[in-house]
Coordinates of N, CA and C in Angstrom, one line a residue:
X65 N 94.3 172.4 69.6 CA 94.7 171.4 68.8 C 96.5 172.4 68.9
X66 N 95.6 173.5 69.5 CA 96.7 174.9 68.9 C 97.5 174.8 70.3
X67 N 97.5 174.6 71.4 CA 98.0 173.7 72.9 C 98.4 173.1 72.3
X68 N 98.4 171.2 71.8 CA 98.6 170.4 71.7 C 99.7 170.4 71.2
X69 N 99.4 171.0 69.7 CA 101.0 171.3 69.1 C 103.2 172.4 69.8
X70 N 101.9 172.6 69.9 CA 103.0 174.2 70.9 C 103.6 172.8 71.2
X71 N 104.1 172.0 72.3 CA 104.4 171.1 72.9 C 104.8 171.1 72.7
X72 N 103.9 170.1 72.0 CA 105.3 169.1 71.0 C 106.4 169.5 70.0
X73 N 106.3 171.1 69.5 CA 107.2 172.1 69.0 C 108.1 171.6 69.5
X74 N 107.8 172.6 70.6 CA 109.4 172.8 72.0 C 109.8 172.5 72.4
X75 N 109.8 170.4 72.3 CA 109.5 169.7 73.2 C 111.1 169.0 72.0
X76 N 110.8 169.1 70.2 CA 111.0 168.6 69.5 C 112.1 169.2 69.3
X77 N 112.2 170.6 69.3 CA 113.3 171.8 69.5 C 114.9 171.4 69.9
X78 N 114.2 171.1 71.5 CA 114.9 171.0 72.6 C 115.3 169.8 72.5
X79 N 115.2 168.5 72.0 CA 115.6 167.3 72.1 C 116.0 166.7 70.4
X80 N 116.5 167.5 70.4 CA 116.3 166.3 68.6 C 116.9 165.9 67.5
X81 N 118.3 165.0 69.2 CA 118.3 164.3 68.5 C 117.5 162.7 69.3
X82 N 116.3 162.8 69.4 CA 116.0 162.0 69.8 C 114.6 162.1 68.5
X83 N 114.6 163.1 67.8 CA 113.5 162.6 67.0 C 114.2 161.7 65.7
X84 N 115.6 162.7 65.2 CA 116.7 161.5 65.0 C 116.5 160.1 65.4
X85 N 116.5 160.0 66.8 CA 116.5 159.1 67.2 C 115.1 158.2 66.3
X86 N 113.7 158.4 66.8 CA 112.6 157.9 66.5 C 112.6 157.7 64.7
X87 N 113.1 158.5 64.1 CA 113.4 158.1 62.8 C 114.0 157.0 62.1
X88 N 115.6 157.1 62.4 CA 115.9 155.4 62.9 C 115.8 154.5 63.7
X89 N 114.6 154.4 64.4 CA 114.2 153.5 64.6 C 112.8 152.4 63.9
X90 N 112.4 153.0 64.0 CA 110.9 153.2 62.9 C 111.2 153.4 61.8
X91 N 112.0 154.0 60.7 CA 112.8 152.3 59.8 C 113.5 151.6 59.4
X92 N 114.2 151.1 60.8 CA 114.5 150.4 61.1 C 113.6 148.6 61.4
X93 N 112.8 149.1 62.2 CA 111.7 148.5 62.8 C 110.4 148.3 61.6
X94 N 110.8 148.9 60.4 CA 110.3 149.0 59.4 C 110.1 147.7 58.4
X95 N 111.7 148.4 58.8 CA 112.6 146.7 58.3 C 112.7 145.4 58.1
X96 N 112.2 145.5 59.3 CA 112.3 143.6 60.4 C 111.4 142.8 60.0
X97 N 112.3 142.2 59.6 CA 110.6 140.9 59.9 C 109.4 140.0 60.7
X98 N 108.0 140.6 60.7 CA 107.5 140.3 60.7 C 106.8 141.8 61.7
X99 N 107.9 142.5 62.3 CA 107.5 143.4 63.2 C 107.9 145.0 62.8
X100 N 108.0 144.4 61.7 CA 107.8 146.3 60.0 C 106.6 145.3 59.5
X101 N 106.2 144.6 60.6 CA 103.8 144.9 59.3 C 103.7 144.8 60.9
X102 N 104.2 145.5 62.0 CA 103.2 145.6 63.6 C 103.2 147.9 63.4
X103 N 104.1 148.0 62.6 CA 104.8 149.4 63.2 C 104.9 149.8 61.9
X104 N 104.1 151.0 62.8 CA 103.8 152.4 61.6 C 104.1 153.0 61.8
X105 N 105.6 152.4 60.8 CA 106.7 153.8 60.4 C 107.4 154.6 59.4
X106 N 106.6 154.3 57.9 CA 106.2 155.2 56.9 C 105.6 156.8 57.7
X107 N 104.1 156.5 58.7 CA 104.0 157.0 59.9 C 104.5 158.5 59.8
X108 N 105.1 157.2 60.7 CA 106.4 158.4 62.2 C 106.6 158.8 60.9
X109 N 108.0 158.3 60.4 CA 108.9 159.3 59.6 C 108.1 160.5 58.6
X110 N 106.6 160.0 58.4 CA 106.0 161.6 57.8 C 105.8 162.3 58.5
X111 N 105.4 162.7 59.9 CA 105.1 162.8 60.2 C 106.2 163.9 61.3
X112 N 107.7 163.5 61.4 CA 107.9 163.6 61.9 C 109.2 164.8 61.3
X113 N 108.6 164.1 59.6 CA 109.6 164.8 58.5 C 108.3 166.8 58.0
X114 N 107.8 166.3 59.2 CA 107.1 167.6 58.7 C 107.6 168.7 60.1
X115 N 108.4 168.8 60.0 CA 109.3 169.4 61.3 C 110.1 170.0 60.9
X116 N 111.1 170.2 59.3 CA 111.9 170.4 58.6 C 111.9 172.0 58.2
X117 N 110.4 172.2 57.6 CA 110.4 173.1 57.0 C 111.1 173.7 57.7
X118 N 110.4 173.0 59.6 CA 109.3 175.1 61.1 C 110.9 175.2 61.0
X119 N 111.9 174.3 61.6 CA 113.8 174.6 61.5 C 113.9 173.5 62.3
X120 N 113.1 172.5 62.4 CA 113.3 172.0 64.9 C 113.7 171.3 63.7
X121 N 113.5 170.1 62.2 CA 114.8 168.5 62.7 C 116.0 169.7 61.2
X122 N 116.6 169.0 60.3 CA 117.0 170.0 59.3 C 116.5 168.0 58.0
X123 N 116.4 168.7 57.3 CA 116.2 167.7 55.5 C 117.5 166.4 55.4
X124 N 119.4 167.1 55.5 CA 120.7 165.2 55.4 C 119.5 165.0 56.5
X125 N 119.7 165.5 58.0 CA 119.2 164.8 59.4 C 118.3 164.1 58.6
X126 N 117.0 164.2 58.9 CA 116.6 163.5 58.8 C 116.3 162.0 57.8
X127 N 116.6 162.6 56.6 CA 117.0 161.3 55.2 C 118.9 160.4 55.6
X128 N 119.9 161.3 56.9 CA 120.5 159.8 56.9 C 119.9 159.2 58.3
X129 N 118.9 159.7 59.2 CA 118.0 158.6 60.0 C 117.2 157.9 59.3
X130 N 116.3 157.9 57.9 CA 115.8 157.1 57.2 C 116.8 156.3 56.9
X131 N 117.3 156.5 56.2 CA 118.7 155.1 55.2 C 118.8 154.7 56.1
X132 N 119.9 155.5 57.5 CA 120.7 154.3 57.9 C 119.7 153.1 58.9
X133 N 118.4 153.8 59.1 CA 118.3 152.5 59.7 C 116.9 151.7 58.9
X134 N 117.5 152.1 57.1 CA 116.2 151.0 56.6 C 117.6 150.1 55.8
X135 N 118.9 150.9 55.9 CA 119.4 149.7 55.0 C 120.4 148.8 56.4
X136 N 120.3 149.1 57.9 CA 120.3 148.2 59.0 C 119.9 146.9 58.9
X137 N 118.3 148.0 59.2 CA 116.7 146.3 59.4 C 116.9 145.6 57.9
X138 N 116.9 145.7 56.6 CA 117.4 145.3 55.5 C 118.1 144.4 55.1
X139 N 119.9 145.2 55.5 CA 120.5 144.1 55.9 C 121.2 143.1 56.7
X140 N 120.5 143.4 57.8 CA 119.6 142.0 59.1 C 119.7 141.1 58.4
X141 N 118.2 141.6 58.5 CA 117.5 140.7 57.6 C 117.4 139.9 56.5
X142 N 118.4 140.9 55.8 CA 118.4 139.4 54.6 C 119.9 138.7 55.2
X143 N 121.0 139.1 56.0 CA 122.1 138.2 56.3 C 121.7 137.4 57.2
X144 N 120.2 137.5 58.0 CA 119.7 135.8 59.0 C 119.5 135.5 58.0
X145 N 118.6 135.0 56.5 CA 118.0 134.8 55.8 C 119.1 133.8 55.0
X146 N 120.1 134.2 54.2 CA 121.0 134.2 54.1 C 121.9 132.6 54.6
X147 N 122.8 132.9 56.2 CA 122.6 132.1 56.8 C 121.9 130.3 57.7
X148 N 120.5 131.4 57.5 CA 119.6 130.0 57.9 C 119.4 129.9 56.9
X149 N 119.4 129.9 55.9 CA 118.7 129.6 54.0 C 117.8 129.3 54.4
X150 N 116.5 128.7 53.9 CA 115.3 127.9 53.9 C 114.9 128.1 54.8
X151 N 115.1 127.3 56.3 CA 114.5 127.0 57.4 C 113.9 127.8 57.4
X152 N 114.9 129.3 57.4 CA 114.5 130.6 58.6 C 111.9 131.5 57.6
X153 N 112.4 129.9 56.5 CA 111.2 131.2 56.4 C 109.7 129.7 56.6
X154 N 110.7 128.9 57.4 CA 109.4 128.3 58.3 C 109.9 127.7 59.5
X155 N 110.4 129.2 60.2 CA 110.6 129.6 61.9 C 109.9 130.2 62.6
X156 N 110.1 130.5 63.7 CA 109.0 131.5 64.1 C 110.0 132.2 64.4
X157 N 109.6 134.0 64.4 CA 108.7 133.7 64.2 C 108.0 134.4 62.8
X158 N 108.4 134.2 61.5 CA 108.1 134.0 60.5 C 106.5 132.9 60.3
X159 N 107.1 132.0 60.8 CA 105.9 130.3 61.2 C 104.6 130.9 61.0
X160 N 104.1 132.7 62.2 CA 102.3 132.6 62.3 C 102.8 133.5 61.3
X161 N 102.8 133.3 60.0 CA 102.4 134.4 59.0 C 102.7 134.6 57.7
X162 N 101.7 132.5 57.0 CA 102.9 132.5 56.4 C 101.6 132.0 55.0
X163 N 100.2 133.8 55.7 CA 100.3 134.0 54.3 C 100.6 135.2 53.9
X164 N 102.1 135.9 54.5 CA 103.0 136.9 54.1 C 104.0 136.8 53.5
X165 N 103.9 135.0 54.4 CA 105.7 134.6 53.6 C 105.2 134.4 52.4
X166 N 104.6 133.7 52.1 CA 103.8 133.6 51.2 C 103.5 134.4 49.6
X167 N 103.0 135.3 50.5 CA 103.0 136.3 49.0 C 104.3 137.0 49.0
X168 N 105.5 137.5 50.2 CA 106.8 137.8 50.0 C 107.3 136.5 48.4
X169 N 107.5 135.1 48.8 CA 107.9 134.7 48.6 C 107.3 134.3 47.3
X170 N 106.4 134.9 46.4 CA 106.0 134.7 45.1 C 106.3 135.3 44.4
X171 N 106.1 137.4 45.0 CA 106.5 138.0 44.7 C 107.7 138.7 45.0
X172 N 108.3 137.6 44.8 CA 110.4 137.5 44.2 C 110.8 136.5 43.4
X173 N 109.4 135.7 43.4 CA 110.0 134.9 42.6 C 109.3 135.4 40.9
X174 N 108.1 136.4 41.0 CA 107.4 136.9 40.0 C 108.2 138.3 39.7
X175 N 109.4 138.2 40.0 CA 110.1 139.8 40.5 C 111.2 139.4 40.1
X176 N 111.5 138.9 40.6 CA 113.5 138.7 41.0 C 114.5 139.5 41.2
X177 N 115.4 140.0 40.9 CA 116.5 141.0 41.2 C 115.4 141.7 42.1
X178 N 114.1 142.0 40.7 CA 113.6 144.0 40.9 C 112.4 144.0 42.1
X179 N 112.9 142.6 43.3 CA 111.9 142.2 44.1 C 112.0 143.2 45.1
X180 N 113.7 142.6 45.3 CA 114.1 143.4 46.4 C 114.4 145.2 45.8
X181 N 113.9 146.2 44.9 CA 113.4 147.2 44.7 C 112.4 147.5 44.1
X182 N 111.2 147.0 44.4 CA 109.8 147.2 44.6 C 109.0 146.8 46.1
X183 N 109.9 145.5 45.7 CA 109.4 145.5 47.7 C 109.9 146.7 49.1
X184 N 110.3 147.6 48.3 CA 110.7 148.6 50.0 C 109.8 149.6 49.6
X185 N 108.7 149.2 49.0 CA 107.7 150.6 48.4 C 106.2 149.6 48.9
X186 N 106.7 148.9 49.0 CA 105.1 148.1 49.6 C 105.1 147.2 49.9
X187 N 103.9 148.1 51.7 CA 104.5 146.8 53.3 C 103.4 146.2 52.7
X188 N 102.2 145.4 53.7 CA 104.0 145.5 54.3 C 105.6 144.1 53.8
X189 N 105.1 143.9 52.2 CA 106.1 142.4 51.8 C 107.6 143.8 51.7
X190 N 108.2 144.5 52.1 CA 109.1 145.4 51.8 C 109.7 144.4 53.7
X191 N 108.6 144.4 54.7 CA 109.7 143.6 56.0 C 109.7 141.9 55.8
X192 N 109.5 141.3 54.8 CA 109.6 140.5 54.0 C 110.9 139.7 53.0
X193 N 110.4 141.0 52.4 CA 111.2 140.2 51.2 C 112.9 140.3 51.5
X194 N 113.5 140.7 52.3 CA 114.7 141.0 52.6 C 115.3 139.7 52.2
X195 N 114.5 138.9 54.3 CA 115.0 137.3 54.5 C 114.7 137.0 53.3
X196 N 113.5 136.7 53.2 CA 113.4 135.9 51.6 C 114.4 135.9 50.3
X197 N 114.7 137.2 50.4 CA 116.2 136.6 49.6 C 117.2 135.9 49.5
X198 N 117.7 136.4 50.7 CA 118.7 136.2 51.6 C 118.4 134.4 51.6
X199 N 117.1 133.5 51.9 CA 116.4 132.3 52.4 C 117.0 131.6 50.7
X200 N 116.1 132.2 49.9 CA 116.3 131.7 48.7 C 117.9 132.0 49.0
X201 N 118.6 132.5 48.4 CA 120.1 132.0 48.4 C 120.6 133.5 46.8
X202 N 119.6 134.7 46.9 CA 120.0 136.4 46.7 C 122.1 136.2 47.2
X203 N 122.5 136.7 45.6 CA 124.3 136.5 45.9 C 124.4 138.0 47.0
X204 N 124.8 138.1 48.0 CA 124.8 139.5 48.7 C 124.8 141.2 47.9
X205 N 125.9 140.5 46.8 CA 125.9 141.6 45.8 C 125.3 141.6 45.8
X206 N 124.1 141.0 45.7 CA 123.4 141.9 43.9 C 122.2 142.0 44.4
X207 N 122.0 141.6 46.1 CA 121.1 142.5 46.6 C 121.2 143.4 46.8
X208 N 123.0 144.1 47.5 CA 123.3 145.0 48.7 C 123.1 146.2 46.8
X209 N 123.4 145.2 46.2 CA 123.0 146.3 44.2 C 121.6 146.8 44.1
X210 N 120.8 147.1 44.1 CA 119.9 147.3 44.0 C 118.8 146.9 45.3
X211 N 119.6 147.7 47.0 CA 118.4 147.5 48.1 C 119.3 148.5 48.6
X212 N 120.9 149.0 48.0 CA 120.8 150.2 48.4 C 120.2 151.5 48.0
X213 N 120.1 150.8 46.8 CA 119.2 152.7 45.3 C 118.1 152.8 46.2
X214 N 117.3 151.2 46.0 CA 115.9 151.1 46.8 C 115.9 152.3 48.3
X215 N 116.6 151.5 48.7 CA 116.7 152.7 50.5 C 116.8 154.0 49.9
X216 N 117.4 154.5 49.1 CA 117.8 155.9 49.1 C 116.3 156.9 48.7
X217 N 115.6 156.1 47.7 CA 114.9 156.4 46.7 C 113.5 156.0 47.4
X218 N 113.0 154.8 48.2 CA 112.2 155.0 48.8 C 112.6 156.1 50.8
X219 N 113.3 156.2 51.1 CA 114.1 157.8 51.5 C 113.6 159.0 51.1
X220 N 113.5 158.9 50.0 CA 113.7 160.4 49.8 C 112.1 160.6 49.2
X221 N 111.2 159.5 48.6 CA 109.8 159.8 48.4 C 109.4 159.4 49.8
X222 N 109.7 159.7 50.7 CA 109.0 159.7 52.5 C 108.7 160.5 52.8
X223 N 110.2 161.4 52.2 CA 110.3 162.4 53.1 C 110.0 163.9 52.3
X224 N 110.8 164.2 51.0 CA 110.9 165.1 49.7 C 109.3 165.5 50.1
X225 N 108.4 164.2 49.4 CA 107.0 165.1 48.8 C 106.6 166.2 50.0
X226 N 106.7 165.4 51.3 CA 105.8 166.2 52.8 C 106.8 167.0 53.0
X227 N 108.1 167.2 52.8 CA 108.4 168.5 53.0 C 108.1 169.7 52.0
X228 N 108.6 169.1 51.0 CA 108.3 170.2 50.6 C 106.6 171.0 50.0
X229 N 106.0 169.9 50.2 CA 104.6 170.1 50.3 C 104.4 171.8 51.3
X230 N 105.1 171.1 52.5 CA 104.7 171.6 53.9 C 105.4 173.2 54.0
X231 N 106.2 172.6 52.7 CA 107.2 174.2 52.4 C 106.1 175.1 51.8
X232 N 106.0 174.4 51.0 CA 105.3 175.7 50.9 C 103.7 176.0 50.6
X233 N 103.0 174.8 52.2 CA 102.0 175.6 52.3 C 102.5 176.8 54.1
X234 N 103.2 176.0 54.4 CA 104.6 177.4 55.0 C 104.7 178.8 54.4
X235 N 105.0 178.6 53.3 CA 105.7 180.1 52.8 C 104.3 181.3 52.7
X236 N 102.9 180.3 52.4 CA 102.0 180.9 51.8 C 101.7 181.5 53.2
X237 N 101.7 181.1 53.8 CA 101.2 181.3 55.7 C 102.4 181.6 56.2
X238 N 103.5 181.9 56.0 CA 104.5 182.2 56.6 C 104.4 184.1 56.5
X239 N 103.9 184.1 56.4 CA 103.8 185.8 56.0 C 104.4 186.8 57.6
X240 N 105.2 187.9 57.9 CA 104.9 188.4 59.2 C 104.0 188.0 59.4
X241 N 103.3 188.6 59.5 CA 101.8 188.4 60.8 C 100.8 187.2 60.4
X242 N 101.7 186.4 59.8 CA 100.5 185.3 59.3 C 101.2 184.4 60.6
X243 N 102.9 184.3 60.9 CA 103.5 183.5 61.2 C 102.9 182.3 62.3
X244 N 102.3 182.7 63.1 CA 101.6 181.7 63.8 C 100.4 181.0 63.3
X245 N 99.7 181.7 62.9 CA 99.2 180.8 61.7 C 99.6 180.5 60.6
X246 N 100.3 180.2 60.2 CA 101.2 179.1 59.3 C 102.0 178.2 60.1
X247 N 102.8 179.2 61.4 CA 102.8 177.8 61.3 C 101.9 176.8 62.1
X248 N 101.3 176.8 62.6 CA 100.3 175.5 63.1 C 99.4 175.0 61.5
X249 N 99.3 175.4 60.4 CA 99.4 175.3 59.2 C 99.3 173.5 58.7
X250 N 100.8 174.2 58.3 CA 101.2 172.8 58.4 C 101.7 172.2 59.2
X251 N 101.9 172.6 60.1 CA 101.1 170.6 60.5 C 100.0 169.6 61.5
X252 N 99.2 171.5 61.8 CA 97.7 170.5 60.9 C 97.7 169.5 60.2
X253 N 98.3 170.0 58.4 CA 98.5 169.4 57.7 C 99.7 168.6 57.4
X254 N 100.0 168.5 58.3 CA 101.4 166.7 58.3 C 100.5 166.2 59.7
X255 N 99.9 166.3 60.7 CA 98.8 165.4 61.2 C 97.2 164.8 60.6
X256 N 96.6 165.7 60.2 CA 96.3 164.5 59.1 C 96.6 163.7 58.2
X257 N 96.9 164.2 57.9 CA 98.6 163.0 56.2 C 98.6 161.6 58.1
X258 N 99.5 162.2 57.9 CA 100.2 161.1 59.4 C 98.3 160.0 59.7
X259 N 97.4 161.0 60.0 CA 96.6 160.8 60.7 C 96.1 158.8 59.1
X260 N 96.2 159.6 57.8 CA 95.1 158.7 57.5 C 96.0 157.6 56.7
X261 N 96.8 157.7 56.6 CA 98.8 156.9 57.1 C 98.0 155.6 58.0
X262 N 98.5 156.7 58.9 CA 97.8 155.5 60.3 C 96.8 154.6 59.7
X263 N 95.7 155.5 59.4 CA 94.6 154.5 59.1 C 95.3 153.5 57.9
X264 N 95.3 153.8 56.9 CA 95.7 152.8 56.1 C 96.5 151.5 56.3
X265 N 97.9 152.0 57.3 CA 98.3 150.5 57.8 C 97.1 150.1 58.7
X266 N 96.5 150.3 60.1 CA 95.9 149.4 59.8 C 95.1 148.7 59.6
X267 N 94.3 149.1 58.0 CA 93.5 148.4 58.0 C 95.0 146.9 57.3
X268 N 95.7 147.4 56.5 CA 96.4 146.7 56.5 C 96.8 145.5 56.7
X269 N 96.9 145.9 58.1 CA 97.6 144.7 59.3 C 96.7 144.2 60.3
X270 N 95.3 144.6 59.4 CA 93.8 144.3 60.0 C 93.8 142.9 58.6
X271 N 94.6 143.1 57.5 CA 94.5 142.5 56.4 C 94.9 140.9 56.7
X272 N 96.2 141.2 57.2 CA 97.6 140.6 56.9 C 97.1 139.2 58.2
X273 N 96.4 139.9 59.7 CA 95.6 138.9 60.8 C 94.8 138.4 60.4
X274 N 94.2 139.0 59.8 CA 92.5 136.9 59.1 C 93.7 136.4 57.9
X275 N 93.8 136.9 57.1 CA 95.1 135.9 56.1 C 95.4 134.6 57.4
X276 N 96.2 135.0 58.3 CA 97.2 134.4 59.2 C 96.6 133.4 59.7

């Protein structure tokens, strides 16, 4: 495992822009209708956020990349639905996932405006709520007034807990003579967390496929 982690750390250290781009794309795709149900964006964000305590990436850079990607993804989906109206809910590729679309619409009808906020934290619903909100005629000012705080809270909830936990582990095992061991301990911790998150994502994707 150590032989695998060392090149990863070295590569990200040498090419941080690529890591930030990956974070941006993960957040963007996760917010895209249909695609968001297939891309493990949260797992990618979790894994790369763990590089903050080691100094390979900066906290503000990670947050900025995730927030920007999510805002663009949600905004694009909303405007698509807003312009096409309800017809888009039955068009390709949404038509291939009738159960997910029905669940998203029911979620929106149940929670109203709050669906935009809560939906950001419920995969795979978050990939369908923005386009549903637009298709059902939600006012743009109202959507973005709720969506922007939701994205900020979502980014913090995805990035900060892992960074703080890994920082504590890194600090605990980061004494001079344990520096090398500590660095790999926190990397192993985040990879374990990422694997668990990937497993949850895979189970949810399987449920969507069965429902469709």
